[in-house]
Amino acid sequence: MTQAAVPKAPNFIRQLVAEDTRTGRFGHRVVTRFPPEPNGYLHIGHAKAICLDFGIAQEFGGRCHLRFDDTNPTKESQEYVDSIKGDVRWLGFDWGEHLYYASDYFEQLYTWAVQLINGGQAYVDDLTPEQLREYRGTLTEPGRESPCRTRSIEENLDLFGRMRAGEFDEGTRTLRAKIDMASGNLNLRDPVMYRIRKATHHRTGDTWCIYPTYDWAHGQSDSIEGVTHSLCTLEYEDHRPLYDWFLDQLGIHHPQQIEFARLSLSHTVMSKRKLLELVEGGLVSGWDDPRMPTLAGLRRRGYTPEAIRDFAERIGVAKADNLVDIAHLEHCLREDLNRRTPRVMAVLRPLKLVIENYREGQVEEVEAVNNPEDPAMGTRRVPFSRVLWIEQDDFRETPPPKYFRLSPDAEVRLRYAYIVKCTGVVKDPRTGEVTEVRCSYDPTSRGGDAQGRKVKGTIHWVSAPHALEAEVRLYDHLFSVPKPDEAEDWTSVLNPHSLTVLTGCRLEPSLKAATPGSRYQFERQGYFSVDSVDSSPSRLVFSRAVGLRDTWAKIEKGGR
RNA sequence: UGGGGCGUGGCCAAGCGGCAAGGCGCGGGACUUUGGAUCCCGUAUUCGGGGGUUCGAAUCCUCCCGCCCCAACCA
């Protein structure tokens, strides 16, 4: 597997695991797991966790399991299971034989529940959800014990068996752990272990009508799998005492849970609820909309697994709440794509350029470098002729200061071809808009050789008669503010310009064979990938993964 | 007013009693047939604040302040 060149930064988790490995606390073994609930698509925040879980195991010669925590049949589905497996694999990780489901442990969990009942540590409660809430107390007031708390073991056994048999309706009874209704930690106020759900589970079907809660299933699942280090996010810190309590009562293997801060990214949202809302509300085209922070979306956008792994490593792991600038993610993508992507010329907003002294009908082929960062990628030949397409932005009738591109009487280099001088423009008589730029070329400057002259600007072009047409989708941040979660109404702060569709874009002919998913650098513009869903040989569609750093845009913006 | 966490430059983040790594961003410069890439240089006398311990503290003690999480039969 490709590893980032940057040395692994120290973090508290690596240190703890290293210490346990050194002391042999778990027999020098390291077993971790990534435990998603199959109720949504994975996003960049999960990528951080995946890289951590699999990364730590890899580093210490251990293994990492993929386990689906599928304890809530009403929210989960096979579609999510499949997408999650695909995403983890795509990210570059392999769980080998170690694919598990919490639902595989339902019978064992049931047996253990009976064991706790027999030990007087669990009881069947008849309280309704509303009553349960009342009895739980508040943050500052202790809860009250349920009248059912003193039921006999025999009665509990009987009732629990009948719960399983389907004798009771949903919401009428639960199995609760008997811990401490006065605990300052609400998780210890007799938490629910089983609830009745007459729902079909995506794996166990209708075998069960009672389902373990996450709290009752998670710790034991880790224990069954022999997990040594159970990494999870901060909000589970309060649950650790509960997991420890269960494990102690059962007297089974005790993993070490370690909590870290989840990732927050600027200009996007990460909660499954909001992501689902974007999808179902049609605010985006789907889970794989290139603007989504989902792995499916990032992949379609043109992100590479390497860039995401590098990002995960660079942002580090700690316990402080954080908000990572999305520019950091974009930087990692540029760095990766810069060295692996072939360069190509594409004109997004075409403006006709006619070379008056270039013979009509003549065609030359100029040689272009495929990737200056990697000579091994070779060169290609690009057709050149009298009529070209250039970028509208590369011509200004009245150029601002420090404008190096084309303007009346100015000279510019056509990349890999000739140096041309602007001799005039043709305007639409009605609108005054420039519809065509005229110029003359210097035949001695073939290849772009300035021969000592100072030609500061170099622009890209595409020969008009040879050009391929394509649709290009320009993506920008999904939200126009860094912290959409803090807005009064988060959907009101969606970026109205997050997608700009350009049609009639002109590409150099070498792109004819571009295959779905392949990535290119459109010179001077950015990194683009062939859309894996909508592109076809007869209708090319490109997505901009990320723009190139644009110094001129900065100058022009600040200079005004 | 309960319990659990966290506070190091604009954003991440090292640091673990010996005198503030690194990355992103930002600013400046060099170079350049991508205003790309690359390369330099700059960017916290200070670590939420006050006391204290110590020859010496971001690192130990203490008080205070601020932020986050917990009252689903969600995970």
XYZ file of C-alpha atoms (C1' of nucleotides) in Angstrom:
635
model
C 0.000 0.000 0.000
C 1.219 3.469 -0.804
C 2.279 5.335 2.266
C 2.540 9.072 2.619
C 6.081 10.361 2.434
C 5.581 12.378 5.591
C 6.765 10.570 8.698
C 4.014 9.465 11.062
C 3.360 12.209 13.549
C 3.151 11.164 17.143
C -0.318 11.135 18.646
C -1.701 9.954 21.956
C -3.302 6.845 20.527
C -0.115 5.592 18.910
C 1.624 6.236 22.196
C -0.908 4.293 24.228
C -0.896 1.359 21.837
C 2.887 1.395 21.708
C 2.990 1.298 25.480
C 0.575 -1.636 25.657
C 2.593 -3.442 23.035
C 5.773 -2.830 24.972
C 4.366 -4.082 28.252
C 2.584 -6.987 26.649
C -0.718 -5.961 28.172
C -2.610 -7.824 25.476
C 0.027 -10.403 24.768
C 1.756 -8.062 22.301
C -1.224 -8.262 19.986
C -3.037 -5.351 18.414
C -6.570 -5.819 17.129
C -8.735 -2.875 16.142
C -11.980 -2.541 14.299
C -13.965 -0.086 12.230
C -17.602 -0.454 13.367
C -20.013 1.453 11.104
C -23.782 1.240 11.347
C -25.096 0.486 7.838
C -27.539 3.368 7.854
C -25.825 5.808 5.521
C -22.846 6.394 3.295
C -19.347 6.858 4.609
C -17.920 10.388 4.585
C -14.553 12.034 5.024
C -14.990 11.940 8.792
C -15.278 8.169 8.647
C -12.162 8.153 6.493
C -10.267 9.664 9.402
C -11.483 6.848 11.651
C -10.797 4.161 9.048
C -7.265 5.395 8.474
C -6.730 5.419 12.222
C -8.239 1.981 12.887
C -6.554 0.218 9.992
C -3.431 2.355 10.236
C -2.749 1.563 13.891
C -3.280 -2.152 13.295
C -0.939 -2.054 10.307
C 1.754 -0.165 12.151
C 1.813 -2.597 15.015
C 1.568 -5.726 12.915
C -1.972 -6.403 14.036
C -5.271 -6.660 12.240
C -8.356 -4.552 11.820
C -11.875 -5.899 11.520
C -14.753 -4.437 9.600
C -17.815 -4.943 11.760
C -21.263 -3.683 11.020
C -23.055 -2.565 14.135
C -26.429 -3.536 12.763
C -28.576 -3.501 15.856
C -31.365 -1.275 14.543
C -33.269 -2.982 11.710
C -35.493 0.017 11.081
C -32.670 2.200 9.816
C -30.289 -0.200 8.173
C -30.080 -1.831 4.786
C -27.964 -3.980 2.531
C -27.434 -1.025 0.194
C -25.462 0.703 2.915
C -23.536 -2.442 3.794
C -22.432 -2.758 0.189
C -21.498 0.881 -0.222
C -19.493 0.858 2.999
C -17.522 -2.234 2.011
C -16.791 -0.698 -1.361
C -15.698 2.582 0.145
C -13.357 1.010 2.676
C -11.775 -1.080 -0.052
C -11.488 1.918 -2.329
C -9.744 3.853 0.420
C -7.128 1.127 0.298
C -7.836 -1.055 3.298
C -8.365 -4.776 3.566
C -10.080 -6.553 6.430
C -9.184 -9.957 5.027
C -11.265 -12.667 6.666
C -12.392 -10.343 9.385
C -15.785 -9.203 8.228
C -18.306 -9.306 11.060
C -21.779 -8.186 12.007
C -23.112 -7.451 15.453
C -26.134 -9.430 14.281
C -23.905 -12.523 14.190
C -23.730 -12.179 17.966
C -27.448 -11.842 18.688
C -27.749 -15.346 20.128
C -24.658 -14.945 22.289
C -25.871 -11.554 23.453
C -29.206 -13.085 24.358
C -27.497 -15.800 26.372
C -25.478 -13.209 28.240
C -28.597 -11.204 28.938
C -30.170 -14.267 30.503
C -26.993 -14.682 32.520
C -27.345 -11.160 33.891
C -30.987 -11.761 34.715
C -29.976 -14.852 36.604
C -27.398 -12.841 38.455
C -29.995 -10.269 39.400
C -28.261 -7.636 37.286
C -30.991 -7.148 34.710
C -34.763 -6.960 34.754
C -37.727 -6.655 32.468
C -39.380 -3.272 32.771
C -42.955 -2.398 31.818
C -42.437 1.333 31.738
C -43.462 3.113 28.536
C -40.908 5.232 26.729
C -42.444 8.344 28.272
C -42.381 6.907 31.784
C -38.838 5.725 31.265
C -37.821 9.277 30.490
C -39.546 10.612 33.581
C -37.999 7.999 35.816
C -34.527 8.683 34.442
C -34.351 12.035 36.217
C -32.405 14.955 34.828
C -28.822 16.049 34.595
C -28.981 17.439 38.089
C -31.606 15.259 39.735
C -31.261 11.538 40.353
C -33.690 9.167 38.683
C -36.268 6.953 40.363
C -36.285 3.193 40.438
C -38.889 1.494 38.323
C -41.526 -0.506 40.217
C -40.448 -3.469 38.084
C -36.907 -3.298 39.372
C -37.643 -5.766 42.157
C -39.212 -8.441 40.035
C -38.120 -11.957 40.816
C -35.549 -13.669 38.687
C -38.101 -16.256 37.669
C -40.561 -13.663 36.517
C -37.850 -11.776 34.611
C -36.752 -14.957 32.903
C -40.305 -15.757 31.929
C -41.058 -12.276 30.672
C -37.806 -11.966 28.727
C -38.476 -15.310 27.069
C -41.920 -14.127 26.076
C -40.492 -10.875 24.753
C -38.343 -12.921 22.446
C -41.321 -15.087 21.532
C -43.157 -12.033 20.322
C -45.904 -11.991 22.916
C -45.675 -8.258 23.560
C -46.130 -5.181 21.464
C -43.402 -2.749 20.551
C -42.689 -0.259 23.283
C -44.428 -2.171 26.026
C -41.413 -3.741 27.659
C -37.641 -3.545 27.751
C -34.822 -5.400 29.398
C -32.769 -3.089 31.576
C -29.481 -3.437 33.391
C -29.781 -2.902 37.132
C -27.038 -0.436 37.937
C -27.624 2.885 39.674
C -30.530 5.260 39.145
C -28.723 7.963 41.085
C -25.517 7.942 39.062
C -24.252 11.283 37.799
C -23.550 9.426 34.560
C -26.952 8.982 32.953
C -25.713 5.978 31.024
C -25.559 4.066 34.292
C -29.186 4.771 35.273
C -30.424 1.287 34.370
C -29.813 1.493 30.626
C -32.021 -0.372 28.190
C -30.429 -3.549 26.826
C -33.271 -4.863 24.680
C -36.271 -3.300 23.018
C -39.076 -4.883 21.055
C -38.950 -4.166 17.324
C -41.179 -6.197 15.084
C -39.126 -5.306 12.078
C -37.362 -7.339 9.450
C -33.615 -7.173 9.800
C -31.534 -7.023 6.611
C -29.566 -10.076 7.703
C -31.517 -11.969 10.346
C -34.864 -11.430 8.693
C -37.714 -12.105 11.095
C -35.774 -14.350 13.425
C -35.845 -11.714 16.123
C -38.395 -9.274 17.415
C -36.211 -8.012 20.227
C -32.991 -6.215 19.378
C -30.026 -5.341 21.558
C -29.259 -1.647 21.966
C -25.925 -0.355 20.766
C -24.789 0.013 24.372
C -25.468 -3.608 25.118
C -24.018 -4.920 21.867
C -20.936 -2.849 21.227
C -18.605 -3.711 24.069
C -19.405 -7.420 23.935
C -18.931 -7.489 20.162
C -15.455 -6.041 20.593
C -14.790 -8.519 23.341
C -15.908 -11.507 21.261
C -13.595 -10.461 18.461
C -10.658 -10.074 20.791
C -10.287 -6.411 20.014
C -7.482 -4.924 22.075
C -7.920 -1.245 21.302
C -11.390 -0.004 20.656
C -11.053 3.444 19.071
C -14.117 5.644 18.994
C -15.174 9.248 19.115
C -15.461 11.514 22.118
C -19.172 11.179 22.734
C -18.634 7.590 23.853
C -16.357 8.573 26.674
C -19.386 8.628 28.973
C -20.340 5.143 27.861
C -17.025 3.558 28.735
C -17.972 2.997 32.404
C -21.073 1.181 31.196
C -19.167 -1.033 28.768
C -16.683 -1.775 31.497
C -19.514 -2.680 33.845
C -21.037 -5.150 31.375
C -17.689 -6.748 30.645
C -16.907 -7.048 34.339
C -20.256 -8.621 35.155
C -19.796 -11.159 32.381
C -16.154 -11.705 33.213
C -15.036 -11.636 29.594
C -12.132 -10.100 27.633
C -11.801 -6.400 28.224
C -10.704 -4.214 25.296
C -9.252 -0.783 25.974
C -11.510 1.924 24.611
C -9.761 5.124 23.504
C -11.702 8.184 22.401
C -10.635 10.846 19.916
C -12.246 13.954 18.417
C -14.251 13.468 15.264
C -13.354 15.485 12.193
C -15.232 18.616 11.237
C -14.528 20.154 7.856
C -15.221 23.750 6.925
C -17.809 24.615 4.276
C -19.668 21.319 4.560
C -21.824 19.298 6.924
C -21.006 15.895 8.270
C -24.002 14.689 10.208
C -25.729 11.696 8.666
C -29.054 13.379 9.272
C -28.132 16.462 7.259
C -26.452 14.472 4.536
C -29.584 12.350 4.237
C -31.673 15.496 4.072
C -29.551 16.883 1.238
C -30.059 13.670 -0.694
C -33.741 13.173 -0.001
C -34.541 16.836 -0.407
C -32.989 16.833 -3.842
C -30.558 19.548 -2.811
C -27.830 17.409 -4.341
C -28.057 14.711 -6.979
C -27.408 11.826 -4.597
C -24.959 10.345 -2.105
C -22.330 10.472 -4.811
C -22.931 14.063 -5.846
C -19.394 15.424 -6.334
C -20.127 18.197 -3.853
C -20.888 15.778 -1.037
C -18.254 15.035 1.629
C -19.087 11.346 1.206
C -16.375 9.041 -0.056
C -18.671 8.235 -2.963
C -18.941 11.935 -3.764
C -15.245 12.631 -3.365
C -14.418 9.642 -5.542
C -16.732 10.806 -8.305
C -15.324 14.289 -7.994
C -11.858 12.963 -8.745
C -10.311 12.554 -5.313
C -7.778 9.766 -4.937
C -7.555 7.408 -1.948
C -3.950 8.506 -1.568
C -4.930 12.145 -1.152
C -7.522 11.274 1.460
C -5.152 9.055 3.399
C -2.514 11.742 3.295
C -5.053 14.238 4.566
C -6.045 11.959 7.424
C -2.439 11.625 8.451
C -1.736 15.334 8.238
C -4.620 16.580 10.309
C -3.565 14.359 13.155
C -5.594 12.894 15.984
C -6.323 14.555 19.280
C -9.121 15.126 21.751
C -9.816 18.795 21.119
C -12.851 19.758 19.066
C -11.661 20.969 15.702
C -12.707 22.458 12.400
C -10.255 21.677 9.632
C -10.151 24.116 6.734
C -11.304 22.392 3.563
C -8.352 24.089 1.859
C -6.194 21.544 3.634
C -8.029 18.675 1.950
C -7.779 20.433 -1.400
C -4.070 20.926 -0.910
C -3.590 17.189 -0.424
C -5.479 16.479 -3.641
C -3.460 18.980 -5.681
C -0.231 17.592 -4.361
C -1.186 14.071 -5.354
C -2.689 14.925 -8.723
C 0.179 17.244 -9.619
C 2.608 14.399 -9.795
C 0.418 11.715 -11.328
C -1.867 13.467 -13.758
C -1.270 14.089 -17.480
C -1.539 17.671 -18.665
C -3.889 18.562 -21.425
C -5.263 21.746 -22.999
C -8.933 22.557 -22.661
C -10.786 25.794 -23.254
C -13.712 26.168 -20.921
C -15.179 29.465 -22.124
C -14.175 29.656 -25.783
C -13.236 32.821 -27.633
C -12.178 32.578 -31.266
C -8.614 33.565 -32.128
C -7.732 33.942 -35.808
C -4.104 34.099 -36.912
C -4.258 36.337 -39.950
C -0.859 35.482 -41.410
C -1.190 31.736 -40.907
C -2.065 29.944 -44.113
C -5.631 28.800 -44.322
C -5.926 25.028 -44.335
C -2.455 24.515 -42.933
C -2.085 22.208 -39.951
C 1.015 21.599 -37.866
C 1.543 19.286 -34.951
C 3.366 20.682 -31.988
C 4.924 18.542 -29.305
C 3.586 18.906 -25.788
C 4.923 17.519 -22.529
C 2.522 15.207 -20.755
C 3.764 15.908 -17.267
C 6.683 18.175 -16.416
C 6.822 16.515 -13.005
C 7.398 13.135 -14.578
C 9.394 12.934 -17.825
C 8.567 9.252 -18.040
C 5.060 10.200 -19.018
C 6.416 11.356 -22.346
C 5.067 13.787 -24.902
C 2.208 13.987 -27.360
C 1.454 15.858 -30.581
C -1.242 18.496 -30.635
C -2.694 19.908 -33.855
C -2.351 23.628 -34.506
C -4.100 25.674 -37.175
C -5.207 29.139 -38.236
C -8.312 29.287 -36.074
C -8.041 28.501 -32.406
C -10.135 28.653 -29.297
C -8.679 30.511 -26.369
C -10.107 31.298 -22.968
C -12.282 34.382 -22.712
C -10.363 35.300 -19.590
C -7.144 35.380 -21.581
C -8.148 38.432 -23.561
C -8.926 41.910 -22.246
C -9.629 44.833 -24.468
C -8.506 47.145 -21.698
C -6.024 45.159 -19.647
C -5.628 45.845 -15.937
C -2.115 46.455 -14.585
C 0.137 43.393 -14.542
C -2.086 41.564 -17.009
C 0.258 39.243 -18.916
C -2.244 37.845 -21.325
C -3.637 39.005 -24.665
C -4.844 42.543 -25.287
C -4.627 44.920 -28.259
C -1.014 45.140 -29.511
C 0.199 42.790 -26.784
C 2.200 39.631 -27.362
C 1.569 36.306 -25.769
C 2.890 32.790 -26.164
C 0.563 30.054 -27.295
C 1.754 27.139 -25.216
C 4.074 24.825 -27.190
C 3.259 26.704 -30.432
C 3.995 30.274 -31.496
C 4.151 33.771 -30.161
C 1.270 35.864 -31.405
C 0.512 39.552 -31.344
C -2.987 40.892 -31.119
C -3.879 42.993 -34.141
C -7.512 43.689 -33.524
C -10.890 42.416 -32.523
C -14.232 41.750 -34.129
C -17.278 42.807 -32.164
C -20.906 42.003 -32.308
C -22.321 45.246 -33.760
C -25.330 44.985 -31.562
C -23.911 44.140 -28.168
C -20.371 45.410 -28.545
C -19.155 42.096 -27.260
C -15.830 40.821 -28.597
C -16.639 37.774 -30.691
C -13.272 37.209 -32.239
C -9.684 38.212 -31.626
C -7.337 38.712 -34.573
C -3.595 38.304 -34.364
C -0.441 37.627 -36.324
C 2.137 35.018 -35.457
C 5.897 34.980 -35.562
C 6.902 31.948 -37.692
C 10.352 31.916 -36.101
C 8.970 31.320 -32.639
C 7.839 27.762 -33.273
C 7.679 25.735 -30.118
C 7.113 28.898 -28.151
C 10.702 30.034 -28.234
C 10.780 33.723 -27.329
C 14.331 34.137 -28.629
C 15.326 36.517 -25.894
C 12.170 38.578 -26.070
C 10.259 39.075 -22.854
C 6.945 37.382 -23.320
C 5.528 37.017 -19.860
C 2.269 35.376 -20.692
C 1.628 31.876 -21.971
C -1.915 30.813 -22.684
C -3.470 27.513 -23.636
C -5.490 26.937 -26.790
C -7.277 24.326 -28.839
C -7.301 24.145 -32.625
C -10.879 24.886 -33.661
C -11.250 22.364 -36.481
C -9.786 19.602 -34.317
C -11.541 20.420 -31.069
C -13.685 17.992 -29.133
C -16.752 19.372 -27.444
C -17.545 18.581 -23.867
C -19.546 19.542 -20.856
C -17.520 20.645 -17.875
C -18.905 20.892 -14.375
C -17.231 23.346 -12.087
C -17.695 22.462 -8.444
C -17.210 24.738 -5.496
C -17.810 24.420 -1.767
C -21.261 23.104 -0.943
C -21.795 25.883 1.603
C -20.791 29.490 1.352
C -19.873 29.805 5.019
C -17.217 27.894 6.987
C -19.625 26.639 9.642
C -23.031 25.884 8.134
C -23.978 24.036 11.312
C -23.987 27.316 13.166
C -26.332 29.070 10.771
C -29.894 29.742 11.831
C -31.052 27.579 8.953
C -28.262 25.484 7.555
C -29.911 24.947 4.184
C -30.190 28.691 3.653
C -26.450 28.933 3.575
C -25.928 26.466 0.742
C -23.604 27.919 -1.880
C -25.744 28.869 -4.901
C -22.631 28.585 -7.057
C -21.515 25.170 -5.862
C -22.133 23.860 -9.365
C -21.581 25.666 -12.634
C -22.281 23.677 -15.765
C -20.356 24.741 -18.833
C -21.321 23.379 -22.213
C -19.565 23.799 -25.518
C -16.143 23.555 -23.917
C -13.359 22.664 -26.381
C -10.780 20.015 -25.702
C -7.670 18.937 -27.507
C -8.309 15.773 -29.564
C -6.127 13.505 -27.431
C -8.971 13.444 -24.910
C -11.085 11.470 -27.319
C -10.184 8.243 -25.570
C -10.556 9.518 -22.028
C -12.121 6.809 -19.885
C -14.581 7.328 -17.040
C -12.849 8.133 -13.790
C -9.572 9.138 -15.425
C -8.034 12.382 -14.251
C -6.260 15.176 -16.070
C -4.822 18.540 -15.374
C -6.352 21.087 -17.704
C -3.366 23.384 -17.978
C -3.628 26.611 -16.033
C -7.034 25.628 -14.704
C -7.203 22.651 -12.458
C -7.662 18.941 -12.109
C -10.592 17.340 -13.834
C -11.946 13.834 -14.046
C -14.202 12.161 -16.542
C -17.553 11.802 -14.806
C -18.149 8.161 -14.057
C -21.910 8.461 -14.259
C -22.796 10.862 -17.054
C -19.859 10.783 -19.438
C -19.837 8.662 -22.564
C -17.747 8.591 -25.734
C -20.441 10.525 -27.536
C -20.955 13.010 -24.751
C -17.882 13.798 -22.698
C -18.524 15.182 -19.226
C -15.747 16.376 -16.953
C -15.837 17.363 -13.299
C -13.438 19.783 -11.723
C -11.978 18.084 -8.679
C -10.023 21.129 -7.571
C -8.668 24.247 -9.223
C -5.010 25.093 -9.593
C -3.625 27.685 -7.204
C -4.553 30.928 -8.944
C -2.062 33.676 -8.152
C -3.430 36.006 -10.781
C -6.928 35.818 -9.312
C -5.445 36.892 -6.002
C -3.511 39.773 -7.516
C -6.508 41.016 -9.422
C -8.767 40.734 -6.427
C -6.396 42.434 -4.022
C -5.127 45.014 -6.501
C -8.469 46.607 -7.114
C -26.688 23.227 40.444
C -24.862 16.376 38.166
C -21.315 13.452 35.167
C -17.512 13.261 31.290
C -14.014 15.871 28.162
C -11.184 19.962 26.024
C -8.491 24.873 25.934
C -0.625 25.920 22.236
C -0.280 31.398 16.128
C -6.092 32.483 11.318
C -6.956 26.591 11.002
C -4.992 21.624 12.390
C -1.127 19.928 15.713
C 3.795 18.320 18.260
C 5.411 19.157 23.116
C 5.313 14.624 28.749
C 10.043 20.227 34.027
C 15.187 22.718 30.698
C 13.880 27.427 27.800
C 7.497 26.944 21.567
C 8.297 20.936 15.867
C 5.660 20.474 11.504
C 1.504 21.092 8.065
C -2.504 24.215 5.927
C -3.366 29.346 5.173
C -1.298 34.093 4.667
C 2.755 37.827 3.176
C 7.439 38.585 0.487
C 11.297 36.892 -2.907
C 13.828 33.408 -6.618
C 12.864 30.484 -10.778
C 9.484 29.403 -14.684
C 6.947 28.103 -22.304
C 1.071 26.149 -16.752
C 0.558 33.856 -13.118
C 1.054 25.708 -12.052
C 4.995 23.071 -9.762
C 9.563 23.879 -7.080
C 12.791 26.714 -3.862
C 13.985 30.354 -0.129
C 12.418 33.923 3.768
C 8.685 35.848 7.177
C 4.417 34.744 10.289
C 3.268 32.716 19.056
C 9.313 36.403 23.805
C 4.452 32.928 24.257
C 1.080 28.270 25.425
C -7.418 30.471 28.236
C -6.491 33.669 33.021
C -4.619 34.375 38.254
C -1.812 32.444 42.126
C 1.818 28.759 43.814
C 6.050 24.854 43.652
C 11.001 25.009 41.266
C 17.464 27.504 39.736
C 13.993 26.774 35.722
C 6.917 25.347 33.891
C 3.059 25.099 27.945
C 4.555 20.918 30.823
C 3.559 19.913 38.435
C -0.236 22.035 42.254
C -4.391 25.328 42.906
C -8.388 28.601 41.988
C -11.082 30.916 38.136
C -12.931 31.559 32.995
C -14.546 29.552 28.355
C -16.105 25.679 24.930
C -18.013 20.607 23.749
C -20.818 15.978 24.988
C -24.746 13.286 28.015
C -31.667 13.392 30.089
C -33.412 8.033 22.058
C -36.681 1.541 23.654
C -30.366 5.989 17.790
C -25.501 4.748 17.001
